[in-house]
mmCIF file of C-alpha atoms and ligand atoms in Angstrom:
data_model
loop_
_atom_site.group_PDB
_atom_site.id
_atom_site.type_symbol
_atom_site.label_atom_id
_atom_site.label_comp_id
_atom_site.label_asym_id
_atom_site.label_seq_id
_atom_site.Cartn_x
_atom_site.Cartn_y
_atom_site.Cartn_z
ATOM 1 C CA MET A 171 -121.593 -212.077 -90.911
ATOM 2 C CA SER A 172 -124.806 -214.044 -90.368
ATOM 3 C CA GLU A 173 -127.358 -214.439 -93.142
ATOM 4 C CA LEU A 174 -129.639 -211.525 -94.008
ATOM 5 C CA SER A 175 -133.222 -211.479 -92.771
ATOM 6 C CA ARG A 176 -135.816 -209.328 -94.473
ATOM 7 C CA ILE A 177 -138.456 -207.606 -92.358
ATOM 8 C CA GLY A 178 -141.435 -205.385 -93.143
ATOM 9 C CA VAL A 179 -141.952 -202.323 -90.972
ATOM 10 C CA ALA A 180 -145.256 -200.445 -90.725
ATOM 11 C CA ILE A 181 -144.536 -196.761 -90.186
ATOM 12 C CA ASP A 182 -146.516 -193.539 -90.298
ATOM 13 C CA SER A 183 -145.940 -191.726 -93.632
ATOM 14 C CA ASP A 184 -145.040 -188.416 -91.977
ATOM 15 C CA LEU A 185 -142.539 -190.136 -89.717
ATOM 16 C CA LEU A 186 -141.053 -191.976 -92.684
ATOM 17 C CA ASP A 187 -140.674 -188.672 -94.590
ATOM 18 C CA LYS A 188 -138.818 -187.193 -91.621
ATOM 19 C CA PHE A 189 -136.653 -190.271 -91.370
ATOM 20 C CA ASP A 190 -135.827 -190.144 -95.090
ATOM 21 C CA ARG A 191 -134.830 -186.476 -94.851
ATOM 22 C CA LEU A 192 -132.716 -187.164 -91.768
ATOM 23 C CA ILE A 193 -130.826 -190.066 -93.308
ATOM 24 C CA ALA A 194 -130.322 -188.156 -96.579
ATOM 25 C CA GLU A 195 -128.695 -185.328 -94.590
ATOM 26 C CA ARG A 196 -126.449 -187.885 -92.953
ATOM 27 C CA GLY A 197 -125.380 -189.315 -96.275
ATOM 28 C CA TYR A 198 -127.243 -192.622 -96.301
ATOM 29 C CA THR A 199 -128.257 -193.807 -99.738
ATOM 30 C CA ASN A 200 -130.677 -196.454 -98.483
ATOM 31 C CA ARG A 201 -132.924 -197.045 -95.489
ATOM 32 C CA SER A 202 -131.584 -200.481 -94.657
ATOM 33 C CA GLU A 203 -128.108 -199.249 -93.735
ATOM 34 C CA ALA A 204 -129.637 -196.386 -91.711
ATOM 35 C CA PHE A 205 -131.839 -198.849 -89.780
ATOM 36 C CA ARG A 206 -128.888 -201.149 -89.151
ATOM 37 C CA ASP A 207 -126.794 -198.262 -87.836
ATOM 38 C CA LEU A 208 -129.588 -197.082 -85.531
ATOM 39 C CA ILE A 209 -129.892 -200.585 -84.081
ATOM 40 C CA ARG A 210 -126.106 -200.885 -83.650
ATOM 41 C CA ASP A 211 -126.009 -197.494 -81.944
ATOM 42 C CA GLU A 212 -128.607 -198.638 -79.406
ATOM 43 C CA LEU A 213 -126.687 -201.875 -78.785
ATOM 44 C CA VAL A 214 -123.458 -199.924 -78.189
ATOM 45 C CA GLU A 215 -125.285 -197.616 -75.753
ATOM 46 C CA LYS A 216 -126.612 -200.677 -73.925
ATOM 47 C CA ALA A 217 -123.127 -202.193 -73.673
ATOM 48 C CA TRP A 218 -121.827 -198.979 -72.104
ATOM 49 C CA ALA A 219 -124.588 -199.162 -69.509
ATOM 50 C CA SER A 220 -123.087 -202.449 -68.229
ATOM 51 C CA PRO A 221 -120.358 -201.412 -65.760
ATOM 52 C CA ASN A 222 -118.150 -204.457 -66.346
ATOM 53 C CA LYS A 223 -118.398 -204.570 -70.134
ATOM 54 C CA GLN A 224 -115.102 -204.016 -71.998
ATOM 55 C CA VAL A 225 -115.522 -200.902 -74.098
ATOM 56 C CA VAL A 226 -113.503 -198.536 -76.239
ATOM 57 C CA GLY A 227 -113.992 -194.871 -77.031
ATOM 58 C CA THR A 228 -112.391 -191.464 -77.267
ATOM 59 C CA VAL A 229 -112.245 -188.474 -74.955
ATOM 60 C CA THR A 230 -111.921 -185.064 -76.596
ATOM 61 C CA LEU A 231 -110.797 -182.115 -74.488
ATOM 62 C CA VAL A 232 -110.347 -178.430 -75.288
ATOM 63 C CA TYR A 233 -108.569 -176.427 -72.630
ATOM 64 C CA ASP A 234 -106.572 -173.308 -71.942
ATOM 65 C CA HIS A 235 -103.070 -174.440 -71.058
ATOM 66 C CA HIS A 236 -102.447 -171.187 -69.140
ATOM 67 C CA VAL A 237 -104.878 -172.214 -66.408
ATOM 68 C CA ARG A 238 -102.666 -172.797 -63.415
ATOM 69 C CA LEU A 239 -101.716 -176.456 -62.895
ATOM 70 C CA LEU A 240 -104.285 -177.707 -65.431
ATOM 71 C CA SER A 241 -101.776 -179.296 -67.826
ATOM 72 C CA GLU A 242 -100.089 -180.971 -64.849
ATOM 73 C CA LYS A 243 -103.412 -182.221 -63.539
ATOM 74 C CA LEU A 244 -104.460 -183.670 -66.899
ATOM 75 C CA THR A 245 -101.076 -185.357 -67.336
ATOM 76 C CA GLU A 246 -101.199 -186.751 -63.800
ATOM 77 C CA LEU A 247 -104.684 -188.203 -64.405
ATOM 78 C CA GLN A 248 -103.501 -189.823 -67.618
ATOM 79 C CA HIS A 249 -100.501 -191.390 -65.899
ATOM 80 C CA THR A 250 -102.691 -192.663 -63.065
ATOM 81 C CA HIS A 251 -104.941 -194.399 -65.612
ATOM 82 C CA PHE A 252 -102.271 -195.349 -68.155
ATOM 83 C CA ARG A 253 -103.664 -198.873 -68.534
ATOM 84 C CA CYS A 254 -106.967 -197.494 -69.873
ATOM 85 C CA ILE A 255 -105.505 -194.703 -72.010
ATOM 86 C CA LEU A 256 -104.036 -196.282 -75.118
ATOM 87 C CA SER A 257 -103.061 -193.201 -77.081
ATOM 88 C CA THR A 258 -103.146 -189.425 -76.863
ATOM 89 C CA MET A 259 -102.998 -186.767 -79.555
ATOM 90 C CA HIS A 260 -102.270 -183.183 -78.583
ATOM 91 C CA LEU A 261 -102.727 -180.204 -80.892
ATOM 92 C CA HIS A 262 -101.840 -176.627 -80.025
ATOM 93 C CA LEU A 263 -104.988 -174.983 -81.403
ATOM 94 C CA SER A 264 -103.934 -171.407 -80.828
ATOM 95 C CA HIS A 265 -101.761 -169.331 -78.524
ATOM 96 C CA ASP A 266 -103.992 -170.288 -75.580
ATOM 97 C CA TYR A 267 -105.957 -173.405 -76.429
ATOM 98 C CA CYS A 268 -105.058 -177.055 -76.723
ATOM 99 C CA LEU A 269 -107.059 -179.950 -78.137
ATOM 100 C CA GLU A 270 -106.461 -183.424 -76.809
ATOM 101 C CA VAL A 271 -107.953 -186.654 -78.097
ATOM 102 C CA LEU A 272 -107.460 -189.756 -75.986
ATOM 103 C CA VAL A 273 -108.278 -193.312 -76.989
ATOM 104 C CA VAL A 274 -109.665 -195.102 -73.955
ATOM 105 C CA LYS A 275 -110.358 -198.780 -73.386
ATOM 106 C CA GLY A 276 -111.411 -200.783 -70.367
ATOM 107 C CA LYS A 277 -114.400 -201.517 -68.157
ATOM 108 C CA ALA A 278 -117.280 -199.156 -68.973
ATOM 109 C CA SER A 279 -117.425 -197.928 -65.387
ATOM 110 C CA SER A 280 -113.676 -197.157 -65.319
ATOM 111 C CA VAL A 281 -113.664 -195.416 -68.686
ATOM 112 C CA LYS A 282 -116.633 -193.218 -67.709
ATOM 113 C CA LYS A 283 -114.983 -192.319 -64.418
ATOM 114 C CA ILE A 284 -111.689 -191.355 -66.099
ATOM 115 C CA ALA A 285 -113.506 -189.324 -68.775
ATOM 116 C CA GLY A 286 -115.521 -187.564 -66.085
ATOM 117 C CA ALA A 287 -112.406 -186.646 -64.120
ATOM 118 C CA LEU A 288 -110.704 -185.217 -67.226
ATOM 119 C CA ILE A 289 -113.745 -183.344 -68.559
ATOM 120 C CA SER A 290 -114.681 -181.848 -65.193
ATOM 121 C CA ALA A 291 -111.174 -180.501 -64.487
ATOM 122 C CA LYS A 292 -111.272 -176.743 -63.926
ATOM 123 C CA GLY A 293 -110.188 -174.960 -67.101
ATOM 124 C CA VAL A 294 -111.417 -177.607 -69.539
ATOM 125 C CA LYS A 295 -113.700 -175.566 -71.808
ATOM 126 C CA HIS A 296 -115.348 -178.511 -73.476
ATOM 127 C CA GLY A 297 -115.033 -182.231 -73.255
ATOM 128 C CA ARG A 298 -116.839 -185.207 -74.605
ATOM 129 C CA LEU A 299 -116.654 -188.953 -74.266
ATOM 130 C CA THR A 300 -117.513 -190.688 -77.513
ATOM 131 C CA ILE A 301 -118.545 -194.241 -77.040
ATOM 132 C CA THR A 302 -118.080 -196.922 -79.614
ATOM 133 C CA THR A 303 -117.700 -200.659 -79.838
ATOM 134 C CA MET A 304 -114.935 -203.233 -80.002
ATOM 135 C CA GLY A 305 -116.886 -204.362 -83.067
ATOM 136 C CA GLU A 306 -117.126 -208.037 -82.203
ATOM 137 C CA ASP A 307 -120.659 -208.122 -80.778
ATOM 138 C CA LEU A 308 -122.395 -206.377 -83.669
HETATM 139 NI NI1 NI B 273 -100.990 -177.341 -76.504
#
């Protein structure tokens, strides 16, 4: 970790009150850590906007496994992109629904494309790509 720099920030009192309430709800006990996390979040978003940047994240899918050929399609997609899909967790949520969480890693453009193909498959009720960082640049 590099040395700490201290900065002063001028901010509207009303905005600061809103910020304090927001970070309290999120469990922060001080502003500095909340500011640092906001900055890191923006930097991670920026990294994901660079198509060739190596990124890591998770894809969460909820789907009805009775939808014809859906399970096969999702499995086929995962095998096609096995180099980018590092791990998969499958839970049988109920009689009908499954939850899958995939850990994905690779070029930002590839990971987004794979996530899009999985999430947009017919029968997937909800899907989300969560983007995070390899940790080294922050
Ligand atoms: Ni299942």
